[in-house]
Amino acid sequence: MSANPTIAFLASPTPEAQEALATLQREHGAHAPDQADVLCALGGDGFMLQTLHRHGALGKPVFGMKLGTVGFLMNHYRADDLVERIAAAEPAKLRPLEMLALTESGTTTASLAYNEVSLLRQTRQAAHLCIDLNGETRLDELICDGVLTATPAGSTAYNFSAHGPILPLGSHTIALTPIAPFRPRRWRGAILKADTEVRFRVLDPYKRPVSATADSHEVRDVVEVTIRESRDRTVTLLFDREHNLEERILSEQFMT
């Protein structure tokens, strides 16, 4: 990256983020994402994920600054010394999950997930799911509110709230975590190699409908969902050295 990179600023619609956007564009100029060396996302984690989904295919590194509710994937907001911070930032490469969801109507929907793919019951009745790993059935029937598969970067989010494990960045693993399991009651999930193909089959989709969500993209009335780590898509997030993503994930495991 050049000593004076071209920066494209992207902001959530909140007043604070929009004010910061105007301030930073006056200082550094307004550039389109495809014409920039680096993207700067202004908002919370939700907006960061939105930025990755919209612009991840460009292959540009993303430096986020927190101007939202949750900012685990963001740096602290400061309007000054931005170029110096970007030049000194530590990169964290993330590889998303690919979700392929088949619905009752026979349609197939593909989506990416940088945090997690979750399956959730759509009605008051519990979901009945079968879990296959690399084509082999590992759990004949899971009765639960849902189940999720999380990346290391996403393991501290919904996965952790569901009592799933926190995964170190760069561990080449994914978390498989049940949500309020009823049967088998003692099953608490698994840690899998990142290249494992996970397939969920909905055992009673008409009586017990299930939805699948990749980050914020929801597909309803699914009958089968296949998840695997993307082989050709990576994104690079930039973090201030004193508070990089690897350190944050490690620190989460020692919070009391």
mmCIF file of N, CA, C and O in Angstrom, residues 72 94-95 97 114-115 150-157 159 165-175 194 229 245 249:
data_model
loop_
_atom_site.group_PDB
_atom_site.id
_atom_site.type_symbol
_atom_site.label_atom_id
_atom_site.label_comp_id
_atom_site.label_asym_id
_atom_site.label_seq_id
_atom_site.Cartn_x
_atom_site.Cartn_y
_atom_site.Cartn_z
ATOM 1 N N PHE A 72 -16.883 -5.010 17.737
ATOM 2 C CA PHE A 72 -15.819 -5.993 17.912
ATOM 3 C C PHE A 72 -14.888 -6.017 16.707
ATOM 4 O O PHE A 72 -13.689 -6.252 16.848
ATOM 5 N N LEU A 94 -9.792 -13.010 6.779
ATOM 6 C CA LEU A 94 -10.971 -13.798 7.110
ATOM 7 C C LEU A 94 -11.452 -14.537 5.869
ATOM 8 O O LEU A 94 -11.469 -13.987 4.765
ATOM 9 N N ARG A 95 -11.847 -15.783 6.076
ATOM 10 C CA ARG A 95 -12.398 -16.591 4.987
ATOM 11 C C ARG A 95 -13.838 -16.918 5.362
ATOM 12 O O ARG A 95 -14.081 -17.571 6.379
ATOM 13 N N LEU A 97 -17.863 -18.408 5.233
ATOM 14 C CA LEU A 97 -18.556 -19.649 4.945
ATOM 15 C C LEU A 97 -19.465 -19.444 3.736
ATOM 16 O O LEU A 97 -20.027 -18.364 3.549
ATOM 17 N N TYR A 114 -19.653 -14.201 7.050
ATOM 18 C CA TYR A 114 -18.370 -13.913 7.684
ATOM 19 C C TYR A 114 -18.412 -14.210 9.184
ATOM 20 O O TYR A 114 -17.374 -14.445 9.795
ATOM 21 N N ASN A 115 -19.613 -14.208 9.780
ATOM 22 C CA ASN A 115 -19.776 -14.561 11.184
ATOM 23 C C ASN A 115 -20.285 -15.987 11.347
ATOM 24 O O ASN A 115 -19.586 -16.845 11.849
ATOM 25 N N ALA A 150 -20.118 -21.374 12.975
ATOM 26 C CA ALA A 150 -19.472 -20.068 13.098
ATOM 27 C C ALA A 150 -18.008 -20.120 12.687
ATOM 28 O O ALA A 150 -17.318 -21.108 12.912
ATOM 29 N N THR A 151 -17.537 -19.023 12.101
ATOM 30 C CA THR A 151 -16.121 -18.834 11.803
ATOM 31 C C THR A 151 -15.398 -18.405 13.076
ATOM 32 O O THR A 151 -16.042 -18.011 14.057
ATOM 33 N N PRO A 152 -14.057 -18.426 13.098
ATOM 34 C CA PRO A 152 -13.351 -17.891 14.269
ATOM 35 C C PRO A 152 -13.719 -16.433 14.573
ATOM 36 O O PRO A 152 -13.938 -16.078 15.733
ATOM 37 N N ALA A 153 -13.809 -15.587 13.534
ATOM 38 C CA ALA A 153 -14.165 -14.187 13.766
ATOM 39 C C ALA A 153 -15.571 -14.060 14.325
ATOM 40 O O ALA A 153 -15.853 -13.159 15.125
ATOM 41 N N GLY A 154 -16.467 -14.966 13.920
ATOM 42 C CA GLY A 154 -17.839 -14.922 14.416
ATOM 43 C C GLY A 154 -18.067 -15.726 15.677
ATOM 44 O O GLY A 154 -19.164 -15.703 16.243
ATOM 45 N N SER A 155 -17.057 -16.440 16.147
ATOM 46 C CA SER A 155 -17.258 -17.330 17.298
ATOM 47 C C SER A 155 -17.521 -16.573 18.588
ATOM 48 O O SER A 155 -18.047 -17.142 19.540
ATOM 49 N N THR A 156 -17.164 -15.275 18.642
ATOM 50 C CA THR A 156 -17.413 -14.487 19.852
ATOM 51 C C THR A 156 -18.775 -13.806 19.824
ATOM 52 O O THR A 156 -19.132 -13.115 20.776
ATOM 53 N N ALA A 157 -19.548 -13.994 18.750
ATOM 54 C CA ALA A 157 -20.838 -13.314 18.607
ATOM 55 C C ALA A 157 -21.978 -14.246 19.029
ATOM 56 O O ALA A 157 -22.013 -14.723 20.152
ATOM 57 N N ASN A 159 -22.567 -17.295 18.366
ATOM 58 C CA ASN A 159 -22.050 -18.594 18.784
ATOM 59 C C ASN A 159 -21.700 -18.612 20.273
ATOM 60 O O ASN A 159 -22.039 -19.561 20.994
ATOM 61 N N PRO A 165 -17.863 -22.547 21.582
ATOM 62 C CA PRO A 165 -16.470 -22.231 21.904
ATOM 63 C C PRO A 165 -15.967 -21.008 21.152
ATOM 64 O O PRO A 165 -16.403 -20.723 20.027
ATOM 65 N N ILE A 166 -15.046 -20.281 21.752
ATOM 66 C CA ILE A 166 -14.343 -19.205 21.070
ATOM 67 C C ILE A 166 -13.146 -19.821 20.342
ATOM 68 O O ILE A 166 -12.343 -20.539 20.944
ATOM 69 N N LEU A 167 -13.032 -19.546 19.052
ATOM 70 C CA LEU A 167 -11.988 -20.144 18.225
ATOM 71 C C LEU A 167 -10.891 -19.135 17.940
ATOM 72 O O LEU A 167 -11.181 -17.997 17.539
ATOM 73 N N PRO A 168 -9.628 -19.489 18.127
ATOM 74 C CA PRO A 168 -8.534 -18.568 17.801
ATOM 75 C C PRO A 168 -8.508 -18.242 16.316
ATOM 76 O O PRO A 168 -8.771 -19.102 15.472
ATOM 77 N N LEU A 169 -8.187 -16.995 16.013
ATOM 78 C CA LEU A 169 -8.028 -16.597 14.621
ATOM 79 C C LEU A 169 -6.866 -17.372 14.006
ATOM 80 O O LEU A 169 -5.821 -17.552 14.631
ATOM 81 N N GLY A 170 -7.051 -17.875 12.796
ATOM 82 C CA GLY A 170 -6.006 -18.646 12.139
ATOM 83 C C GLY A 170 -5.946 -20.092 12.562
ATOM 84 O O GLY A 170 -5.009 -20.808 12.194
ATOM 85 N N SER A 171 -6.933 -20.559 13.329
ATOM 86 C CA SER A 171 -6.926 -21.952 13.799
ATOM 87 C C SER A 171 -7.434 -22.928 12.745
ATOM 88 O O SER A 171 -7.355 -24.140 12.935
ATOM 89 N N HIS A 172 -7.988 -22.412 11.648
ATOM 90 C CA HIS A 172 -8.516 -23.249 10.553
ATOM 91 C C HIS A 172 -9.574 -24.214 11.079
ATOM 92 O O HIS A 172 -9.595 -25.403 10.740
ATOM 93 N N THR A 173 -10.448 -23.677 11.928
ATOM 94 C CA THR A 173 -11.542 -24.460 12.484
ATOM 95 C C THR A 173 -12.841 -23.670 12.359
ATOM 96 O O THR A 173 -12.837 -22.456 12.131
ATOM 97 N N ILE A 174 -13.962 -24.387 12.508
ATOM 98 C CA ILE A 174 -15.274 -23.764 12.606
ATOM 99 C C ILE A 174 -16.002 -24.407 13.779
ATOM 100 O O ILE A 174 -15.690 -25.533 14.178
ATOM 101 N N ALA A 175 -16.954 -23.674 14.334
ATOM 102 C CA ALA A 175 -17.720 -24.172 15.480
ATOM 103 C C ALA A 175 -19.096 -24.625 15.023
ATOM 104 O O ALA A 175 -19.757 -23.946 14.236
ATOM 105 N N ALA A 194 -11.788 -26.567 9.228
ATOM 106 C CA ALA A 194 -12.452 -25.554 8.419
ATOM 107 C C ALA A 194 -12.917 -26.076 7.069
ATOM 108 O O ALA A 194 -13.862 -25.538 6.483
ATOM 109 N N GLU A 229 -16.404 -23.835 4.051
ATOM 110 C CA GLU A 229 -15.562 -22.647 3.996
ATOM 111 C C GLU A 229 -15.274 -22.291 2.538
ATOM 112 O O GLU A 229 -15.000 -23.169 1.718
ATOM 113 N N LEU A 245 -7.375 -7.965 16.184
ATOM 114 C CA LEU A 245 -8.468 -8.922 16.310
ATOM 115 C C LEU A 245 -8.044 -10.182 17.049
ATOM 116 O O LEU A 245 -8.795 -10.722 17.863
ATOM 117 N N ILE A 249 -9.941 -11.623 20.419
ATOM 118 C CA ILE A 249 -10.508 -12.966 20.554
ATOM 119 C C ILE A 249 -9.893 -13.701 21.742
ATOM 120 O O ILE A 249 -10.585 -14.382 22.507
#
